[in-house]
Coordinates of C-alpha atoms in Angstrom, one line a residue:
Chain A
M1 CA 10.1 6.5 -20.4
T2 CA 12.9 6.2 -17.9
H3 CA 13.2 7.6 -14.4
C4 CA 16.8 8.3 -13.3
Y5 CA 17.5 9.1 -9.7
Q6 CA 20.3 9.0 -7.1
L7 CA 19.7 7.5 -3.6
G8 CA 21.8 5.9 -0.9
G9 CA 24.9 6.4 -3.0
Y10 CA 23.5 4.6 -6.0
H11 CA 22.6 5.8 -9.5
I12 CA 19.4 4.1 -10.4
V13 CA 17.6 3.9 -13.8
L14 CA 14.0 2.6 -13.9
D15 CA 12.6 1.6 -17.3
V16 CA 9.0 2.5 -16.5
C17 CA 7.1 0.3 -18.9
S18 CA 9.1 -2.9 -18.7
G19 CA 9.8 -2.6 -15.0
S20 CA 13.5 -3.1 -15.6
I21 CA 16.0 -1.6 -13.1
H22 CA 19.6 -0.8 -13.7
I23 CA 22.2 0.2 -11.2
V24 CA 24.8 2.2 -13.1
D25 CA 27.9 4.3 -12.4
E26 CA 28.1 8.1 -12.8
V27 CA 29.2 8.0 -16.5
A28 CA 26.5 5.5 -17.6
Y29 CA 23.9 7.6 -15.7
D30 CA 25.0 10.6 -17.7
L31 CA 24.9 8.7 -21.0
I32 CA 21.4 7.2 -20.4
Q33 CA 19.9 10.5 -19.4
H34 CA 20.9 12.1 -22.7
Y35 CA 20.9 9.1 -24.9
K36 CA 17.6 9.7 -26.7
T37 CA 17.8 13.4 -27.0
T38 CA 21.4 14.0 -28.1
P39 CA 23.0 12.9 -31.4
H40 CA 25.5 10.1 -30.9
D41 CA 28.8 11.9 -31.6
V42 CA 27.7 15.0 -29.6
L43 CA 26.7 12.7 -26.7
I44 CA 30.1 10.9 -26.7
A45 CA 32.0 14.2 -26.8
A46 CA 29.9 15.9 -24.1
V47 CA 30.0 13.0 -21.7
H48 CA 33.7 12.6 -22.2
D49 CA 34.2 16.3 -21.5
R50 CA 32.2 16.0 -18.3
H51 CA 34.0 12.8 -17.1
P52 CA 37.5 13.0 -18.7
D53 CA 39.2 10.9 -16.1
Q54 CA 36.5 8.3 -15.8
A55 CA 36.1 6.9 -19.3
T56 CA 37.8 6.8 -22.7
V57 CA 36.0 7.5 -25.9
E58 CA 36.3 3.8 -26.7
E59 CA 34.7 2.9 -23.3
L60 CA 31.9 5.4 -24.0
E61 CA 31.2 3.8 -27.4
E62 CA 31.1 0.4 -25.8
A63 CA 28.7 1.6 -23.1
C64 CA 26.4 3.0 -25.8
G65 CA 26.4 -0.4 -27.4
Q66 CA 25.3 -1.9 -24.1
I67 CA 22.6 0.7 -23.8
E68 CA 21.4 0.0 -27.3
A69 CA 21.4 -3.8 -26.6
L70 CA 19.2 -3.1 -23.5
R71 CA 16.8 -1.0 -25.6
E72 CA 16.5 -3.8 -28.2
A73 CA 16.0 -6.4 -25.4
G74 CA 13.0 -4.3 -24.1
K75 CA 14.7 -3.2 -20.9
L76 CA 15.3 0.4 -21.6
F77 CA 13.2 3.2 -23.3
T78 CA 10.3 0.8 -23.6
P79 CA 7.2 2.5 -25.0
D80 CA 3.9 2.6 -23.2
T81 CA 1.6 0.3 -25.2
Y82 CA -0.8 -0.4 -22.3
E83 CA -3.6 2.1 -22.7
P84 CA -5.7 -0.2 -25.1
I85 CA -5.8 -2.9 -22.4
A86 CA -6.5 -0.5 -19.5
G87 CA -10.1 -1.6 -18.9
Q88 CA -9.6 -5.2 -19.9
L89 CA -9.2 -6.9 -16.5
K90 CA -12.2 -5.1 -15.0
A91 CA -14.3 -5.8 -18.0
K92 CA -13.3 -9.5 -17.9
T93 CA -14.3 -9.7 -14.2
A94 CA -17.3 -7.4 -14.3
G95 CA -19.8 -8.3 -11.5
V96 CA -17.2 -10.4 -9.6
V97 CA -16.7 -9.5 -6.0
K98 CA -13.8 -11.2 -4.2
A99 CA -13.3 -9.1 -1.1
L100 CA -15.5 -7.5 1.6
C101 CA -14.6 -5.2 4.5
L102 CA -17.1 -6.1 7.2
H103 CA -17.9 -3.2 9.5
V104 CA -18.8 -5.3 12.4
A105 CA -18.8 -2.4 14.8
H106 CA -19.6 1.2 14.1
T107 CA -18.5 2.1 17.5
C108 CA -15.1 2.3 19.3
N109 CA -13.7 2.3 22.8
L110 CA -11.1 5.0 21.8
N111 CA -11.9 8.6 20.9
C112 CA -9.0 9.4 18.5
S113 CA -9.6 12.9 17.1
Y114 CA -7.8 12.2 13.8
C115 CA -10.0 9.2 13.0
F116 CA -11.2 9.2 9.4
A117 CA -14.2 7.2 10.6
S118 CA -15.4 9.9 13.2
Q119 CA -14.5 7.7 16.2
G120 CA -15.9 4.6 14.4
K121 CA -19.4 6.0 13.8
Y122 CA -18.8 7.0 10.2
H123 CA -20.8 10.2 10.7
G124 CA -23.9 8.0 11.6
D125 CA -25.3 6.1 14.5
R126 CA -23.4 3.7 16.7
A127 CA -24.2 0.1 15.8
L128 CA -23.0 -3.5 15.9
M129 CA -23.4 -5.9 13.0
S130 CA -25.7 -8.8 13.8
F131 CA -24.7 -12.4 12.9
E132 CA -27.6 -12.5 10.4
V133 CA -26.3 -9.5 8.5
G134 CA -22.7 -10.8 8.6
K135 CA -23.9 -14.3 7.4
R136 CA -25.8 -12.7 4.5
A137 CA -22.7 -10.7 3.6
L138 CA -20.6 -13.8 3.4
D139 CA -23.3 -15.5 1.3
F140 CA -23.4 -12.4 -1.0
L141 CA -19.6 -12.7 -1.4
V142 CA -19.8 -16.3 -2.4
E143 CA -22.7 -15.8 -4.7
H144 CA -20.9 -13.0 -6.6
S145 CA -17.4 -14.4 -6.6
G146 CA -17.6 -16.2 -9.9
T147 CA -14.7 -18.5 -10.4
R148 CA -12.6 -16.8 -7.7
R149 CA -11.3 -19.3 -5.2
N150 CA -9.6 -17.0 -2.7
L151 CA -12.0 -14.6 -0.9
E152 CA -10.9 -11.9 1.5
V153 CA -12.9 -10.7 4.5
D154 CA -11.6 -7.9 6.8
F155 CA -13.1 -7.4 10.2
F156 CA -13.1 -3.7 10.6
G157 CA -14.7 -0.8 12.5
G158 CA -14.7 1.2 14.6
E159 CA -13.3 -1.5 16.9
P160 CA -14.2 -5.0 15.7
L161 CA -13.4 -6.6 19.0
M162 CA -16.4 -4.8 20.5
N163 CA -18.4 -7.4 18.5
F164 CA -16.0 -10.3 19.0
Q165 CA -18.6 -13.1 19.4
V166 CA -20.1 -12.2 16.0
V167 CA -16.6 -12.2 14.4
K168 CA -16.0 -15.7 15.8
D169 CA -19.4 -16.9 14.7
L170 CA -18.9 -15.5 11.2
V171 CA -15.6 -17.2 10.8
A172 CA -17.1 -20.5 11.9
Y173 CA -19.9 -20.1 9.4
A174 CA -17.4 -19.3 6.6
R175 CA -15.3 -22.3 7.4
S176 CA -18.4 -24.5 7.4
I177 CA -19.3 -23.5 3.8
E178 CA -15.7 -23.7 2.4
P179 CA -16.0 -27.5 1.4
Q180 CA -19.3 -27.2 -0.4
T181 CA -18.5 -23.9 -2.2
G182 CA -14.9 -24.6 -3.1
K183 CA -13.9 -21.2 -1.7
H184 CA -11.0 -20.3 0.6
F185 CA -11.7 -17.4 3.0
R186 CA -8.8 -15.3 4.1
F187 CA -9.5 -13.2 7.2
T188 CA -7.9 -10.0 8.5
L189 CA -8.5 -8.3 11.8
T190 CA -7.7 -4.6 12.4
T191 CA -7.7 -3.6 16.1
N192 CA -6.7 -0.8 18.5
G193 CA -5.7 -3.5 21.0
M194 CA -7.8 -2.4 23.9
L195 CA -9.8 -5.7 24.0
V196 CA -7.0 -8.1 23.0
D197 CA -6.8 -11.0 25.4
D198 CA -5.7 -14.7 25.3
D199 CA -9.0 -15.7 23.6
V200 CA -8.5 -13.0 20.9
I201 CA -4.9 -14.0 20.4
D202 CA -5.7 -17.7 20.1
F203 CA -8.6 -17.1 17.7
A204 CA -6.6 -14.6 15.5
N205 CA -3.6 -16.8 15.3
R206 CA -5.7 -19.8 14.3
E207 CA -8.0 -18.0 11.8
C208 CA -6.6 -14.7 10.6
Y209 CA -4.2 -14.6 7.7
N210 CA -3.2 -11.1 8.8
V211 CA -3.7 -8.8 11.8
V212 CA -3.3 -5.1 11.7
L213 CA -2.4 -3.6 15.0
S214 CA -2.8 0.2 15.5
L215 CA 0.2 1.8 17.3
D216 CA 1.6 5.3 16.5
G217 CA 5.1 4.7 17.9
R218 CA 6.4 6.8 20.7
K219 CA 4.2 6.9 23.8
E220 CA 3.8 10.7 23.8
I221 CA 2.9 10.7 20.1
H222 CA 0.5 7.8 20.4
D223 CA -1.2 9.2 23.5
R224 CA -1.6 12.6 21.9
F225 CA -4.5 11.3 19.7
R226 CA -5.3 7.7 20.7
V227 CA -7.2 8.3 24.0
D228 CA -10.3 6.8 25.6
Y229 CA -13.4 8.7 26.4
A230 CA -11.9 9.8 29.8
D231 CA -9.1 11.4 27.7
N232 CA -6.5 8.8 29.0
G233 CA -3.8 7.6 26.6
S234 CA -3.9 4.0 25.5
W235 CA -0.2 3.2 24.9
E236 CA 0.6 1.6 28.3
R237 CA -2.5 -0.6 28.1
I238 CA -2.1 -1.9 24.5
V239 CA 1.7 -2.3 24.1
P240 CA 2.1 -5.3 26.4
K241 CA -0.9 -6.9 24.7
F242 CA 0.5 -6.3 21.2
Q243 CA 3.9 -7.7 22.3
K244 CA 2.2 -10.9 23.6
F245 CA 0.1 -11.0 20.4
V246 CA 3.0 -10.8 18.1
R247 CA 5.2 -13.2 20.0
A248 CA 2.4 -15.8 19.8
R249 CA 1.9 -15.1 16.1
G250 CA 5.0 -17.0 15.1
D251 CA 5.6 -16.6 11.4
K252 CA 2.0 -15.5 10.5
S253 CA 1.5 -12.1 9.0
Y254 CA 0.9 -9.0 11.1
Y255 CA 1.8 -5.4 10.9
M256 CA 1.9 -2.4 13.2
R257 CA 0.0 0.4 11.6
G258 CA 0.8 3.9 12.8
T259 CA -0.4 7.2 11.7
F260 CA 1.8 10.3 11.5
T261 CA 0.5 13.8 11.6
H262 CA 1.6 17.4 11.7
A263 CA 2.7 16.7 15.3
N264 CA 5.3 14.1 14.2
P265 CA 6.5 14.5 10.6
D266 CA 9.8 13.0 12.1
F267 CA 8.1 9.6 12.1
L268 CA 11.3 7.7 11.9
K269 CA 11.6 8.1 15.6
D270 CA 8.3 6.3 15.9
I271 CA 9.5 3.5 13.6
Q272 CA 12.6 3.2 15.9
A273 CA 10.3 3.2 19.0
M274 CA 8.4 0.2 17.5
L275 CA 11.6 -1.6 16.7
D276 CA 12.7 -1.0 20.3
L277 CA 9.5 -2.7 21.5
G278 CA 10.3 -5.8 19.4
F279 CA 7.9 -5.1 16.4
T280 CA 9.5 -5.7 13.0
E281 CA 6.6 -5.6 10.5
L282 CA 5.7 -1.9 10.4
S283 CA 3.8 0.8 8.6
M284 CA 3.5 4.5 9.3
E285 CA 0.8 6.3 7.3
P286 CA 0.3 10.0 6.6
V287 CA -2.9 11.2 8.3
V288 CA -6.0 11.5 6.1
C289 CA -8.1 14.5 7.1
A290 CA -9.4 17.8 6.0
P291 CA -6.6 20.4 5.2
E292 CA -7.9 22.8 7.9
D293 CA -7.6 20.0 10.6
P294 CA -4.8 20.9 13.0
S295 CA -3.3 17.4 12.6
A296 CA -3.1 17.8 8.8
L297 CA 0.3 17.6 7.2
T298 CA 1.5 20.9 5.7
E299 CA 3.7 21.9 2.8
E300 CA 6.4 22.7 5.4
D301 CA 6.2 19.2 6.7
K302 CA 6.7 17.7 3.2
P303 CA 10.6 18.0 3.0
I304 CA 10.8 16.6 6.5
V305 CA 8.7 13.6 5.6
M306 CA 10.6 13.0 2.4
E307 CA 13.9 13.0 4.3
Q308 CA 12.4 10.6 6.8
Y309 CA 11.5 8.1 4.0
E310 CA 15.1 8.2 2.8
K311 CA 16.6 7.8 6.3
L312 CA 14.2 4.9 6.8
A313 CA 15.5 3.2 3.7
E314 CA 19.1 3.7 5.0
L315 CA 18.1 2.2 8.4
M316 CA 16.5 -0.8 6.7
L317 CA 19.7 -1.5 4.7
Q318 CA 21.9 -1.1 7.8
R319 CA 19.7 -3.5 9.9
R320 CA 19.4 -6.0 7.1
R321 CA 23.2 -6.1 6.7
A322 CA 23.5 -6.5 10.4
G323 CA 21.1 -9.4 10.4
R324 CA 18.3 -7.5 12.1
P325 CA 15.9 -6.9 9.2
F326 CA 12.4 -5.4 9.4
T327 CA 9.7 -4.6 6.9
F328 CA 7.9 -1.4 6.0
Y329 CA 4.6 -1.8 4.3
H330 CA 5.3 0.6 1.4
Y331 CA 8.8 -0.7 0.8
M332 CA 7.5 -4.3 0.2
I333 CA 8.0 -4.9 -3.5
D334 CA 8.6 -8.2 -5.4
L335 CA 10.8 -7.4 -8.4
K336 CA 10.8 -10.9 -9.8
G337 CA 7.1 -11.4 -9.3
G338 CA 4.8 -8.6 -8.3
P339 CA 1.4 -7.8 -9.8
C340 CA 1.0 -8.3 -13.6
I341 CA 0.4 -5.4 -15.9
Y342 CA -3.4 -5.8 -15.8
K343 CA -3.5 -5.5 -12.0
R344 CA -1.1 -2.6 -12.1
I345 CA -3.3 -0.6 -14.5
S346 CA -6.5 -1.5 -12.8
G347 CA -5.8 -0.4 -9.2
C348 CA -7.2 -1.7 -5.9
G349 CA -10.6 -2.8 -7.1
S350 CA -12.6 -0.6 -4.8
G351 CA -16.3 -0.3 -5.9
T352 CA -16.0 -3.3 -8.2
E353 CA -14.4 -6.4 -6.7
Y354 CA -13.9 -5.0 -3.2
M355 CA -16.7 -3.4 -1.2
A356 CA -17.4 -2.4 2.4
V357 CA -20.5 -3.6 4.3
T358 CA -22.1 -1.5 7.0
P359 CA -23.7 -3.0 10.2
W360 CA -27.0 -2.6 8.4
G361 CA -25.9 -4.4 5.2
D362 CA -25.4 -1.4 3.0
L363 CA -22.6 -1.7 0.4
Y364 CA -20.0 1.1 -0.3
P365 CA -17.0 1.2 -2.6
C366 CA -14.6 0.9 0.2
H367 CA -14.2 1.6 4.0
Q368 CA -13.2 5.2 3.3
F369 CA -16.5 5.9 1.5
V370 CA -18.8 4.6 4.2
G371 CA -21.1 7.3 5.4
E372 CA -20.9 9.2 2.1
E373 CA -24.5 8.6 1.1
K374 CA -24.1 9.3 -2.6
F375 CA -21.6 6.5 -2.9
K376 CA -23.9 3.9 -1.5
L377 CA -23.9 1.0 -4.0
G378 CA -26.8 -1.0 -2.8
D379 CA -27.1 -3.7 -0.1
I380 CA -26.3 -7.3 0.5
W381 CA -29.8 -8.5 -0.2
S382 CA -30.5 -6.7 -3.5
G383 CA -26.9 -6.4 -4.6
V384 CA -25.5 -3.4 -6.5
T385 CA -28.4 -1.2 -7.5
N386 CA -26.5 2.1 -8.0
T387 CA -24.8 1.0 -11.2
A388 CA -23.8 4.5 -12.0
V389 CA -21.4 4.7 -9.1
R390 CA -20.1 1.1 -9.8
D391 CA -19.5 2.0 -13.4
E392 CA -17.6 5.2 -12.3
F393 CA -15.3 3.0 -10.2
A394 CA -15.0 0.4 -13.0
A395 CA -13.7 3.2 -15.3
C396 CA -11.0 4.2 -12.8
N397 CA -7.6 3.2 -14.0
V398 CA -4.2 4.7 -14.6
Y399 CA -5.2 6.1 -18.0
A400 CA -8.4 7.7 -16.6
R401 CA -6.3 10.4 -14.9
P402 CA -4.5 12.9 -17.2
E403 CA -2.0 13.7 -14.4
C404 CA -0.9 10.1 -14.3
R405 CA 0.1 9.7 -18.0
D406 CA 3.5 11.4 -17.5
C407 CA 4.2 10.0 -14.1
W408 CA 7.0 7.5 -13.8
A409 CA 5.4 5.8 -10.8
R410 CA 2.0 5.1 -12.5
L411 CA 2.5 1.3 -12.8
Y412 CA 3.3 1.1 -9.1
C413 CA 0.4 3.3 -7.7
S414 CA -2.1 2.2 -10.3
G415 CA -3.6 5.7 -10.4
G416 CA -3.8 6.1 -6.6
C417 CA -6.5 5.9 -4.0
A418 CA -10.0 6.9 -5.1
A419 CA -10.9 8.0 -1.6
N420 CA -7.9 10.2 -1.2
A421 CA -8.6 11.7 -4.7
Y422 CA -12.2 12.3 -3.8
H423 CA -11.4 14.0 -0.5
A424 CA -8.7 16.2 -2.1
T425 CA -10.4 17.1 -5.4
G426 CA -14.1 16.1 -5.1
K427 CA -13.6 13.5 -7.9
I428 CA -12.6 9.9 -7.7
T429 CA -10.6 10.3 -10.9
G430 CA -8.7 13.3 -9.4
T431 CA -5.3 13.0 -8.0
Y432 CA -4.2 13.9 -4.5
A433 CA -1.0 15.8 -5.4
Y434 CA 0.5 15.8 -1.9
G435 CA 0.0 12.0 -1.6
C436 CA 1.5 11.6 -5.1
D437 CA 4.7 13.3 -4.0
L438 CA 5.0 11.1 -1.0
F439 CA 4.2 8.0 -3.0
R440 CA 7.0 8.8 -5.6
K441 CA 9.5 9.2 -2.8
R442 CA 8.4 5.9 -1.2
M443 CA 8.7 4.1 -4.5
E444 CA 12.2 5.5 -5.1
C445 CA 13.2 4.2 -1.7
A446 CA 11.5 0.8 -2.2
L447 CA 13.0 0.2 -5.7
M448 CA 16.5 1.1 -4.4
L449 CA 16.2 -1.2 -1.4
A450 CA 14.9 -4.1 -3.5
A451 CA 17.6 -3.6 -6.2
V452 CA 20.4 -3.3 -3.6
N453 CA 19.1 -6.3 -1.7
Q454 CA 19.2 -8.4 -4.9
L455 CA 22.7 -7.1 -5.7
E456 CA 23.9 -8.2 -2.3
G457 CA 22.1 -11.6 -2.5
A458 CA 19.5 -10.8 0.1
Q459 CA 15.8 -11.0 -0.8
Chain B
M1 CA 35.0 0.1 -17.4
I2 CA 31.6 1.7 -17.3
Q3 CA 29.2 -0.2 -15.1
I4 CA 25.6 -1.0 -16.0
K5 CA 24.2 -3.7 -13.7
T6 CA 20.7 -4.9 -14.7
I7 CA 18.5 -6.2 -11.8
E8 CA 16.4 -9.2 -12.4
T9 CA 12.7 -8.1 -12.7
R10 CA 9.4 -9.4 -14.0
N11 CA 9.0 -8.1 -17.5
L12 CA 5.7 -6.2 -17.4
C13 CA 5.3 -6.4 -21.2
D14 CA 5.1 -10.2 -21.0
S15 CA 3.1 -10.5 -17.7
G16 CA -5.4 -10.8 -19.4
G17 CA -4.8 -11.4 -15.7
C18 CA -6.3 -14.2 -13.5
G19 CA -7.9 -11.8 -11.0
E20 CA -6.8 -13.9 -8.0
C21 CA -4.5 -11.2 -6.7
Q22 CA -5.2 -9.7 -3.3
T23 CA -6.8 -6.4 -2.5
S24 CA -4.1 -3.9 -2.4
C25 CA -4.4 -0.6 -0.5
Q26 CA -2.2 2.5 -0.5
S27 CA -3.6 3.4 2.9

């Protein structure tokens, strides 16, 4: 299967199952698109008729030889032989947990109406995780991590800095058990910025592999939704703190995470606003909410969003060529490395190797399922007791979704987000069609950028 | 001359997995 598309002035051919990418000219693009469905002599004549001034018959014959050589080398028209191994990685690692999302605070100091977590409460009571629960969660992770050396822990909420002392104590505990367990903990902190101060910055820059900073871009866009309980916007209070945070971070990872809604499908203006503020590691995510919510993206928004993704790719090329690069979460792709085929088929690992822990120690498949009682997996004392739900997530892979079988992007999205699928279709093995359309556009942009960067000698 | 430039990529066919990869998230 190949996916042929034009973007940024380039003709691009992706060989889906080998991952090979070819940048070709207009004539080769025409040849490749019809190569498998048209008899050779008919193809040569037809392409020559369509491009009489661009190639001779001899040159077309030579190009066909090149195409055939690529096919024989496994770089074009590669068949999909992966279905038999679809469940292999999850079967091999069954019972192994390597990442936890610790909900250290089911409460928040902001009152964002679009929050998927219902202002941090996850449709339940406000609560803070105790040190004892957090410590048990870390022990649970170590006990169930098998031979995994790298363990990931996200401090999440709500607003995790509303429980900062527990966060610090848990990190100290984790570091104390690293030598005896042979494990390496990698911490991430997600924050709305309201409680960021020098103590937080010093701690995060010392202990957190990554920090995720919530900012929606332009002040008027950010303050439309991200308000406190007195209905005051938060932009002016958090931006100086984030700027100080990022400056102090040096070369350690961070990214600004924005959300765009029906109010700003023209989100490139928000990307530009963040660049103007000095931030260069960016993401802007489509809002996740019920279709009837006034902030939900509509079908009318879709072409605007698609165009924004393309313009974003153009901006990234321009700025990289001008020596002012920036990153966009969804356009980060490692062509020479990148996940192996087993990971690509298996997906994110929610419900199996990755789980969320509530302040009370309950386990859920991921942070987006917390509060959905039927998805409760168990708890950190008894482990996974709802094996039916765990097995349902273990069976999730690219080939579990009929809609994915003919999708050219399946080995990049791994079958998509189970939470988005559930909220859109009522099934974790469903597909969120709107999200799929956006994902495919993002992948076209990401692959084009990565290929052009490689052609131009920039990685 | 017809142009076909092949970009250097990891060959997925040659890539059972070590399981040490990070938790990825589309959100």
